[in-house]
Tab-separated table of C-alpha atoms in Angstrom:
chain	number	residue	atom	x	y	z
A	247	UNK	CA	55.992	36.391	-26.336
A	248	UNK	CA	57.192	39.465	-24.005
A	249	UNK	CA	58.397	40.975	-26.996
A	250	UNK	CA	55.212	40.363	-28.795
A	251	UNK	CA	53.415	42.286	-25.893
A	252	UNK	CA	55.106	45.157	-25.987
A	253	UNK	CA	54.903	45.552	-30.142
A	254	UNK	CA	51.011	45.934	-29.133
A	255	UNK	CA	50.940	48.159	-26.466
A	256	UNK	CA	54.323	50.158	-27.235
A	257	UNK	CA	54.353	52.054	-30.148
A	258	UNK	CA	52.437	55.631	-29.988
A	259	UNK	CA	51.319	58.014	-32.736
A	260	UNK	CA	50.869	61.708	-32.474
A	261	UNK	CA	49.928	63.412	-28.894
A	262	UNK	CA	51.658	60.037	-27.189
A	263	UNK	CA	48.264	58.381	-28.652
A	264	UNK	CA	48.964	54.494	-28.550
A	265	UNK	CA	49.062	53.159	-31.768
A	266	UNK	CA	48.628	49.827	-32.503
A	267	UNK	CA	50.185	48.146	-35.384
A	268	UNK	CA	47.832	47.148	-37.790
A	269	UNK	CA	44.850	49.377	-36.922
A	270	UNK	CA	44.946	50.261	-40.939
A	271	UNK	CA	47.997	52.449	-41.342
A	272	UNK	CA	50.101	49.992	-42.504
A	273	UNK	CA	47.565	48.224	-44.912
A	274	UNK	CA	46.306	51.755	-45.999
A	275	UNK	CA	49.966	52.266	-46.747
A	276	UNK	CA	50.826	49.671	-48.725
A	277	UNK	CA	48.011	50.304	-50.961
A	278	UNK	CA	49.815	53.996	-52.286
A	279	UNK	CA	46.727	55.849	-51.443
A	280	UNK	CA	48.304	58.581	-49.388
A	281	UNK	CA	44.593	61.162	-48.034
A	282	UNK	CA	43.693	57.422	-47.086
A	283	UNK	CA	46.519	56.708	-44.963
A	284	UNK	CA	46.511	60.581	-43.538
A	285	UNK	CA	42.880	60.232	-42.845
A	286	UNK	CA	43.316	56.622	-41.099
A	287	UNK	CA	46.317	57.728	-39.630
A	288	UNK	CA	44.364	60.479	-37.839
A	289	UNK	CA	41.423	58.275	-36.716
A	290	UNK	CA	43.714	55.325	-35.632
A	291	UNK	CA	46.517	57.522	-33.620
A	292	UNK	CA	46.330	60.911	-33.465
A	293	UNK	CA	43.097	62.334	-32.883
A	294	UNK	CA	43.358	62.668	-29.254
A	295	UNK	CA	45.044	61.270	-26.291
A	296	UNK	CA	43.358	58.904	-24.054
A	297	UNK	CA	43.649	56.467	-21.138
A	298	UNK	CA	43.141	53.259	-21.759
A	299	UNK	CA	39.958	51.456	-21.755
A	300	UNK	CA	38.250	50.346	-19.090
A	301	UNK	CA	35.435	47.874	-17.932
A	302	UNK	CA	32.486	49.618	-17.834
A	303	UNK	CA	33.509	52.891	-19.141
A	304	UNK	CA	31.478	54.882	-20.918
A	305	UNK	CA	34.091	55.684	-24.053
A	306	UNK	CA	32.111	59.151	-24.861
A	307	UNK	CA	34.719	60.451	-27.111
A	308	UNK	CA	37.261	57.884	-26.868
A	309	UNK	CA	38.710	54.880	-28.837
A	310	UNK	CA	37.563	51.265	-28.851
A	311	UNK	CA	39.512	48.477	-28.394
A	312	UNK	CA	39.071	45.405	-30.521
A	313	UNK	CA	39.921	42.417	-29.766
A	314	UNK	CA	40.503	38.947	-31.732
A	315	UNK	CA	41.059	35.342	-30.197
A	316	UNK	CA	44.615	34.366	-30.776
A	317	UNK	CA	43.439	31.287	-33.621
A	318	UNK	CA	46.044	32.823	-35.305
A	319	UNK	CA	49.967	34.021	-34.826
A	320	UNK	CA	50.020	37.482	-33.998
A	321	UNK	CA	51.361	38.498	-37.107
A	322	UNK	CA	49.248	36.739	-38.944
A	323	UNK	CA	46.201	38.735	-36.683
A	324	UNK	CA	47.909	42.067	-37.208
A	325	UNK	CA	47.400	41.784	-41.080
A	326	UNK	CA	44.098	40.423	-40.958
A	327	UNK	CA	42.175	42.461	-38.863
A	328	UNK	CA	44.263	45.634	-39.167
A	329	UNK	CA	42.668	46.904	-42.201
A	330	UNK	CA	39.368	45.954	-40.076
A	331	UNK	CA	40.376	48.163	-37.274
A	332	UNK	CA	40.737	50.637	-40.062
A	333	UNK	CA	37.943	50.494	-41.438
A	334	UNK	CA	35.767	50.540	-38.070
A	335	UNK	CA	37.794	53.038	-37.417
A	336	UNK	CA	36.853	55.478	-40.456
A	337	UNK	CA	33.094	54.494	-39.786
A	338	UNK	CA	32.722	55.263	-36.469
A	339	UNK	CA	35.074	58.141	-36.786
A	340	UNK	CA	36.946	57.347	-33.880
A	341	UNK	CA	40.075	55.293	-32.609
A	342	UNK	CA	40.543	51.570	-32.737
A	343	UNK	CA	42.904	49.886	-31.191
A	344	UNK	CA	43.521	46.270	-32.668
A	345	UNK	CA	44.367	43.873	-29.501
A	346	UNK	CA	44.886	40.250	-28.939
A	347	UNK	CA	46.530	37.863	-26.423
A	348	UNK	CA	49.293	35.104	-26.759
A	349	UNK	CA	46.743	32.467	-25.495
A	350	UNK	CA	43.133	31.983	-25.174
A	351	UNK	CA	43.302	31.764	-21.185
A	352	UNK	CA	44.794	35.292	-21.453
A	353	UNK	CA	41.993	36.623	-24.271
A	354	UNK	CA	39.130	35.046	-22.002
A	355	UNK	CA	40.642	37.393	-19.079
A	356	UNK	CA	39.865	39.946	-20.982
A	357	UNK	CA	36.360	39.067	-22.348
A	358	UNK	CA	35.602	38.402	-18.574
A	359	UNK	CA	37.169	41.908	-17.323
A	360	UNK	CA	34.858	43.359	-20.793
A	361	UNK	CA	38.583	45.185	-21.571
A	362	UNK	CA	36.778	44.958	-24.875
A	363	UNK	CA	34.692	46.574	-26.915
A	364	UNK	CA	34.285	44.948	-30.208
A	365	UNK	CA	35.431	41.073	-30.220
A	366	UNK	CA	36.051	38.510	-33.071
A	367	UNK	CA	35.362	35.389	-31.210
A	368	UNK	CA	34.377	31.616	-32.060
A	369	UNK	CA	30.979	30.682	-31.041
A	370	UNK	CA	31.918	29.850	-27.619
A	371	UNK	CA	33.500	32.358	-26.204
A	372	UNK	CA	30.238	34.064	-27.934
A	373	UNK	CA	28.014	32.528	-25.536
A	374	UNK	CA	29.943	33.264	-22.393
A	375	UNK	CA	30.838	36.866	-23.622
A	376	UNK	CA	27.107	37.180	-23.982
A	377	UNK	CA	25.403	35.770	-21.239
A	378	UNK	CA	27.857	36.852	-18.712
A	379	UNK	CA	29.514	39.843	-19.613
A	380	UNK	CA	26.672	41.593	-21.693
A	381	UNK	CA	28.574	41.167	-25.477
A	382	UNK	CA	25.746	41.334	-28.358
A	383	UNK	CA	26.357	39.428	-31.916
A	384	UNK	CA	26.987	42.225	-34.975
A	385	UNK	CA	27.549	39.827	-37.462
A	386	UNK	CA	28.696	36.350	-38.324
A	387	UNK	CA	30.634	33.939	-40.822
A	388	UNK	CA	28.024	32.722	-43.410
A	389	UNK	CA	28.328	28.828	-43.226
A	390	UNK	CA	28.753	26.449	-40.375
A	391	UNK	CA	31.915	25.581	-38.307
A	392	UNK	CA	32.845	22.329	-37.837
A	393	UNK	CA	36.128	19.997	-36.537
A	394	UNK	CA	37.513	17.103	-38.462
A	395	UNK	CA	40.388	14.615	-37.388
A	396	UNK	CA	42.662	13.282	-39.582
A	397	UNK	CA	44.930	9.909	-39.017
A	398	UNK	CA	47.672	8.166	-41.126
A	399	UNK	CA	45.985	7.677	-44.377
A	400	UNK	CA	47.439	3.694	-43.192
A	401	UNK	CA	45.187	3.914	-40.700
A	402	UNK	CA	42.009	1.588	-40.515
A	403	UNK	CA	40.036	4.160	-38.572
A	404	UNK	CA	36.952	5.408	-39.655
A	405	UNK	CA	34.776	6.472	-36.413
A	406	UNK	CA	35.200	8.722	-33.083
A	407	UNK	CA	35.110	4.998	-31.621
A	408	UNK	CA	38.197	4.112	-33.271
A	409	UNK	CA	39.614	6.612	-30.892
A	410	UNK	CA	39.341	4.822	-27.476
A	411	UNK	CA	42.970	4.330	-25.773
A	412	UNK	CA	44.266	6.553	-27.966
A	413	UNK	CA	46.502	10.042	-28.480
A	414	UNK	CA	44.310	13.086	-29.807
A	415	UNK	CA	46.528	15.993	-31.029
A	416	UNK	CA	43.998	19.027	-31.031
A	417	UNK	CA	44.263	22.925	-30.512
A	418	UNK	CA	44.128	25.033	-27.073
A	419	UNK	CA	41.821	23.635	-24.737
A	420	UNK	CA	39.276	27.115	-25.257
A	421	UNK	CA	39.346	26.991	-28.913
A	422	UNK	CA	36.237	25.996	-30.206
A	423	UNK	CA	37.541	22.598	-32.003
A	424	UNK	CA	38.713	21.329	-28.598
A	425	UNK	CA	34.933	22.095	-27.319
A	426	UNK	CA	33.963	20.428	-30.157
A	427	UNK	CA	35.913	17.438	-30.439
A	428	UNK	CA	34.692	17.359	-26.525
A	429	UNK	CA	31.429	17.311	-26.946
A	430	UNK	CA	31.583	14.535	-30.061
A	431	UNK	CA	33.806	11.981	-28.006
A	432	UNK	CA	31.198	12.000	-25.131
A	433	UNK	CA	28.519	11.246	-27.301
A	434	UNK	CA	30.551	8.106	-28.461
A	435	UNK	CA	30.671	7.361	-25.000
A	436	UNK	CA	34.773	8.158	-24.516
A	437	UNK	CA	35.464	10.315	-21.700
A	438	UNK	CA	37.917	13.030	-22.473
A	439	UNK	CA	41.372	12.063	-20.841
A	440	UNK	CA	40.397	8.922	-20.082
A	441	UNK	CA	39.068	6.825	-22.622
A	442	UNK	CA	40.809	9.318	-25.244
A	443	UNK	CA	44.062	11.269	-24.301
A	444	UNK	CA	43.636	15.112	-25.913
A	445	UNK	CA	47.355	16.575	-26.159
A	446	UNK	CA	46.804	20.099	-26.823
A	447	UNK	CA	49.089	22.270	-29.025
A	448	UNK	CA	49.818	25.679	-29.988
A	449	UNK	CA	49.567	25.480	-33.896
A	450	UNK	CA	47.755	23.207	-36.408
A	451	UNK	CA	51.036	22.648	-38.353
A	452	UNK	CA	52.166	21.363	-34.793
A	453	UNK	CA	49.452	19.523	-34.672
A	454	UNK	CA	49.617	17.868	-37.731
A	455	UNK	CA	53.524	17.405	-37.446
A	456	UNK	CA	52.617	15.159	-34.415
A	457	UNK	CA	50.744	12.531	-35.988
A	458	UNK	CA	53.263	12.671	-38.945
A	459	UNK	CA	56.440	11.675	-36.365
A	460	UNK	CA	54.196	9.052	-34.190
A	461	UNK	CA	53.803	11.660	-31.177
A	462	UNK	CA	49.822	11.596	-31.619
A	463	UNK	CA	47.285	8.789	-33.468
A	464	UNK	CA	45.297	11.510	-34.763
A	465	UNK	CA	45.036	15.366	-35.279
A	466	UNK	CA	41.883	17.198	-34.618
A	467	UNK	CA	41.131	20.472	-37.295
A	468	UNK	CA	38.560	22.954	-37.884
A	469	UNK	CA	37.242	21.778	-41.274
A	470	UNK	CA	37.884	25.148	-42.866
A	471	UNK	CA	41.732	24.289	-42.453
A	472	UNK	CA	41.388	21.422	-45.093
A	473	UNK	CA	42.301	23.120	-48.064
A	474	UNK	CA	45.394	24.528	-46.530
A	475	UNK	CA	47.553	21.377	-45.603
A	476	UNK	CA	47.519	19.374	-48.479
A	477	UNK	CA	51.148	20.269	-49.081
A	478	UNK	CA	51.660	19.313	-45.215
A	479	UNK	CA	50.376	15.778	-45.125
A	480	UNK	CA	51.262	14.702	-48.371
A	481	UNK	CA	48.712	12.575	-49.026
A	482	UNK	CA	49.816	10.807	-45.383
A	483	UNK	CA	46.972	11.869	-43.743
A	484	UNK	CA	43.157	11.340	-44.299
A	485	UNK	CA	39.953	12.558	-42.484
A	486	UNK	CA	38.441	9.826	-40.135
A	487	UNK	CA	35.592	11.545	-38.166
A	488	UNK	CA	33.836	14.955	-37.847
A	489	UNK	CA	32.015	16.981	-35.083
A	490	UNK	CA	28.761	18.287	-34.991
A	491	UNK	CA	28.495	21.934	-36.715
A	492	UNK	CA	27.435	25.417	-35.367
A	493	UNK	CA	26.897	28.382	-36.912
A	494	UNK	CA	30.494	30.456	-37.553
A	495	UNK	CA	32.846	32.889	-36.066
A	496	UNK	CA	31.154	36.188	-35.265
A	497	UNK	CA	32.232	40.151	-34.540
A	498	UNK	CA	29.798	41.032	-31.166
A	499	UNK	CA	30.391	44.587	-29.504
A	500	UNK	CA	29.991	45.409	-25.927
A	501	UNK	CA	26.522	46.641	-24.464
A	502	UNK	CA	28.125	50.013	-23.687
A	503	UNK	CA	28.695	50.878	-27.161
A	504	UNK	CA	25.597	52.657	-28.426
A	505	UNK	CA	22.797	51.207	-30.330
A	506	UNK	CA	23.363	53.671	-33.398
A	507	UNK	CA	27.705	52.885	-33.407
A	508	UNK	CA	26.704	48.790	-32.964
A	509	UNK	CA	24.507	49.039	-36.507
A	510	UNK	CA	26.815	51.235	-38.283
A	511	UNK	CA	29.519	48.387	-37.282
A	512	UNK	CA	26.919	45.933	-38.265
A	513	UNK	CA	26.146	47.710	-41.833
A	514	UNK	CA	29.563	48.086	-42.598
A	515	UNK	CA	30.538	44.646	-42.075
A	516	UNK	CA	27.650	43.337	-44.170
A	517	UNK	CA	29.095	45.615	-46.847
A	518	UNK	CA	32.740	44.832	-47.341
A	519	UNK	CA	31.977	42.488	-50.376
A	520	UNK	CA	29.917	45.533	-52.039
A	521	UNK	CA	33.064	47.961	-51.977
A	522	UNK	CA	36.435	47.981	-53.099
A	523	UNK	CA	38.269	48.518	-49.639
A	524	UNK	CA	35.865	46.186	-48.745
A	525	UNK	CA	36.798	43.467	-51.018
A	526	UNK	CA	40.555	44.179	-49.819
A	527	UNK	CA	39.569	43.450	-46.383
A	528	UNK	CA	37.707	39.971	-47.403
A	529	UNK	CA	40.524	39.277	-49.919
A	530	UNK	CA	43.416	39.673	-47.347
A	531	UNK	CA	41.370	36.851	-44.886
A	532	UNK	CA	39.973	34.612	-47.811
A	533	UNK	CA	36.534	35.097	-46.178
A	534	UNK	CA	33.343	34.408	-48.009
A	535	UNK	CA	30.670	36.745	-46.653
A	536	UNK	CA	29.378	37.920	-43.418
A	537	UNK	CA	25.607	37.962	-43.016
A	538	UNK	CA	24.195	39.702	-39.340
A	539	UNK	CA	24.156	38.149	-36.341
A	540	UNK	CA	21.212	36.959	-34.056
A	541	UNK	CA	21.830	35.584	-30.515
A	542	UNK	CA	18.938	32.955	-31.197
A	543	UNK	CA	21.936	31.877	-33.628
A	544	UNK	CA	24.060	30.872	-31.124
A	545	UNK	CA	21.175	28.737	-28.850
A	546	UNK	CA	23.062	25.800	-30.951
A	547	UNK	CA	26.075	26.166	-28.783
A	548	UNK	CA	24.214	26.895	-25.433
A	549	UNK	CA	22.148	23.564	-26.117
A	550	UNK	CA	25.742	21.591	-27.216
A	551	UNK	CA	27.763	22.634	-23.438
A	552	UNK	CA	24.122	21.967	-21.926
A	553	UNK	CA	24.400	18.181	-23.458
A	554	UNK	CA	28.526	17.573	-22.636
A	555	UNK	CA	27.757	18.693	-19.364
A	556	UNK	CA	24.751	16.098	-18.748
A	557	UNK	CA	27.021	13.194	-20.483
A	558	UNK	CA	29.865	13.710	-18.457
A	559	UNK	CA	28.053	13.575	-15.107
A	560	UNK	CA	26.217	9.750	-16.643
C-alpha cells in the first residue's frame, strides 16, 4: 500500500500544486469535453500553490481536502468520488483534493486530527466526527443501511442464535457492518469473541470466499452488497439473519468551512440527479438519490452504541 500512498500525495499540477488523481480531470477527460477539463483542471491543480491542510486552519483562499472511508479499493474510490471532487470543486470555485486511507484505523486518524474538510463517512464515524471533532451532516443516502449474513445455503440456520460457538467472517472492525453485526449479537445475548468469533477481513469477496472454502460459518454484508454477488456464491450461499437499520452513508463538512460554502455543497449534492454531469456522477456510483442531512438523523446511531455499551457491561 506504500505505493498506493504516494499515487495520492505525489503527483502535482501546475505551480508544484498537488494534484490528486481523480479530483475530476481524469473523469472530465474521458468524457471529450475539453473547456471542461481546462476549467477543472484549473480549479483542481493549478490555481495556486498551497500548503497542505491543517487542523483548524482557516482555508481562506485555499483548497479542501475530501476525504472518503476506505469501504472501497482505492481505485475503485478514485473513480467514484473523483468526478465528486470535481464537481465540488467547480462549485465552490476552489481546489479539492480527493483523499483516503488504506484502512479505517488510518481514516479515523484523520477524522480525529479534522485533516478533513468534507468527509463521506458511514453513520458511525458520523457521530464521532460530529460530536467530537465538530463535523456537520450536508447530505445523506436516501434509504436505510443495514447488515445481512449469509451461510451455506446447506445450512439449517435461520437466527443470530444459530451463531453461538461459531466463526463470523465480517468487514474491518470500524466499518459500520461490524458495529452493526455488534450491536445485533448482543441483543441475542452472544458476546462478541466469545460466544461468536468475528474474523475480520479486508474485502467482501474475501469475506465471502471464506465461508465458501470452510474458513468461516458465515459472512456478514451490508445489505446493499446483495445484488452484486450472485455470480460469487452461486446459489451456495443464502441470507440467515439481519441487523437493525440506520439511516445511510452521508457527506458532512467541517465547522470551519463557512455556512454559505457548506449549503452550496449541500445544494449541489441534492442536485446531481437534476443535471447531466450530475447524472454522470450518480451513474458512475449506482446511487439512488441524496436527500439533506439532519444530525437529529443520526440520534439512531447515538441511541444503538448507547444500548451495546449497556449490554455488554450486563
Amino acid at each position: 500500500m506504500a505505493a498506493w500512498r504516494g499515487r495520492w500525495s505525489e503527483p502535482t499540477g501546475r505551480n508544484g500544486v498537488a494534484c490528486v488523481p481523480g479530483a475530476g480531470i481524469a473523469w472530465a477527460a474521458r468524457s471529450r469535453r475539453t473547456l471542461t477539463v481546462v476549467a477543472l483542471t484549473w480549479l483542481v491543480c493549478g490555481a495556486a500553490s498551497m500548503d497542505p491542510a491543517r487542523a483548524g486552519s482557516s482555508h481562506s483562499g485555499q483548497g479542501y481536502r475530501f476525504g472518503v472511508f476506505p469501504y472501497l479499493p482505492a481505485l475503485t474510490i478514485d473513480r467514484v468520488f473523483g468526478p465528486m471532487a470535481g464537481s465540488f470543486a467547480a462549485t465552490l470555485e476552489r481546489p479539492v483534493y480527493l483523499k483516503t486511507k488504506p484502512t479505517f484505523e488510518q481514516f479515523v486518524i484523520g477524522i480525529r486530527r479534522e485533516t478533513y474538510d468534507i468527509i463521506f463517512v458511514h453513520p458511525f464515524l458520523y457521530v464521532d466526527a460530529a460530536d467530537q471533532h465538530g463535523y456537520l451532516p450536508l447530505a445523506r443516502l436516501e434509504g436505510r443501511l443495514s447488515a445481512v449474513v449469509l451461510a451455506g445455503s446447506d445450512r439449517p440456520w435461520s437466527g443470530w442464535a444459530d451463531l453461538s460457538g461459531k466463526t463470523l467472517a465480517a468487514p474491518a472492525p470500524l466499518s459500520a457492518v461490524s458495529e452493526l453485526v455488534r450491536a445485533a449479537l448482543l441483543d441475542a445475548r452472544l458476546t462478541p469473541g466469545i460466544d461468536t468469533t468475528l474474523q475480520h477481513y479486508r474485502t467482501k469477496i474475501s469475506c465471502l470466499q471464506a465461508v465458501l472454502v470452510g474458513a468461516a460459518d458465515a459472512c456478514a454484508l451490508p445489505k446493499f452488497a446483495l445484488p452484486q454477488i450472485g455470480a460469487i456464491g452461486n446459489g451456495k450461499l443464502r441470507v440467515i439473519a439481519e441487523t437493525a437499520s440506520t439511516k445511510h452513508l452521508l457527506f458532512a463538512a467541517h465547522r470551519r468551512i463557512p455556512e454559505d460554502q457548506r449549503a452550496k455543497l449541500r445544494s449541489l449534492i441534492v442536485s446531481w440527479p437534476l443535471t447531466a454531469e450530475g447524472k454522470a456522477i450518480m451513474a458512475i456510483g449506482s446511487w439512488p438519490r441524496f436527500v439533506p442531512a439532519q444530525d437529529a438523523d443520526y440520534e439512531e446511531v447515538r441511541n444503538f452504541d448507547a444500548r451495546s455499551e449497556a449490554l455488554a457491561q450486563q
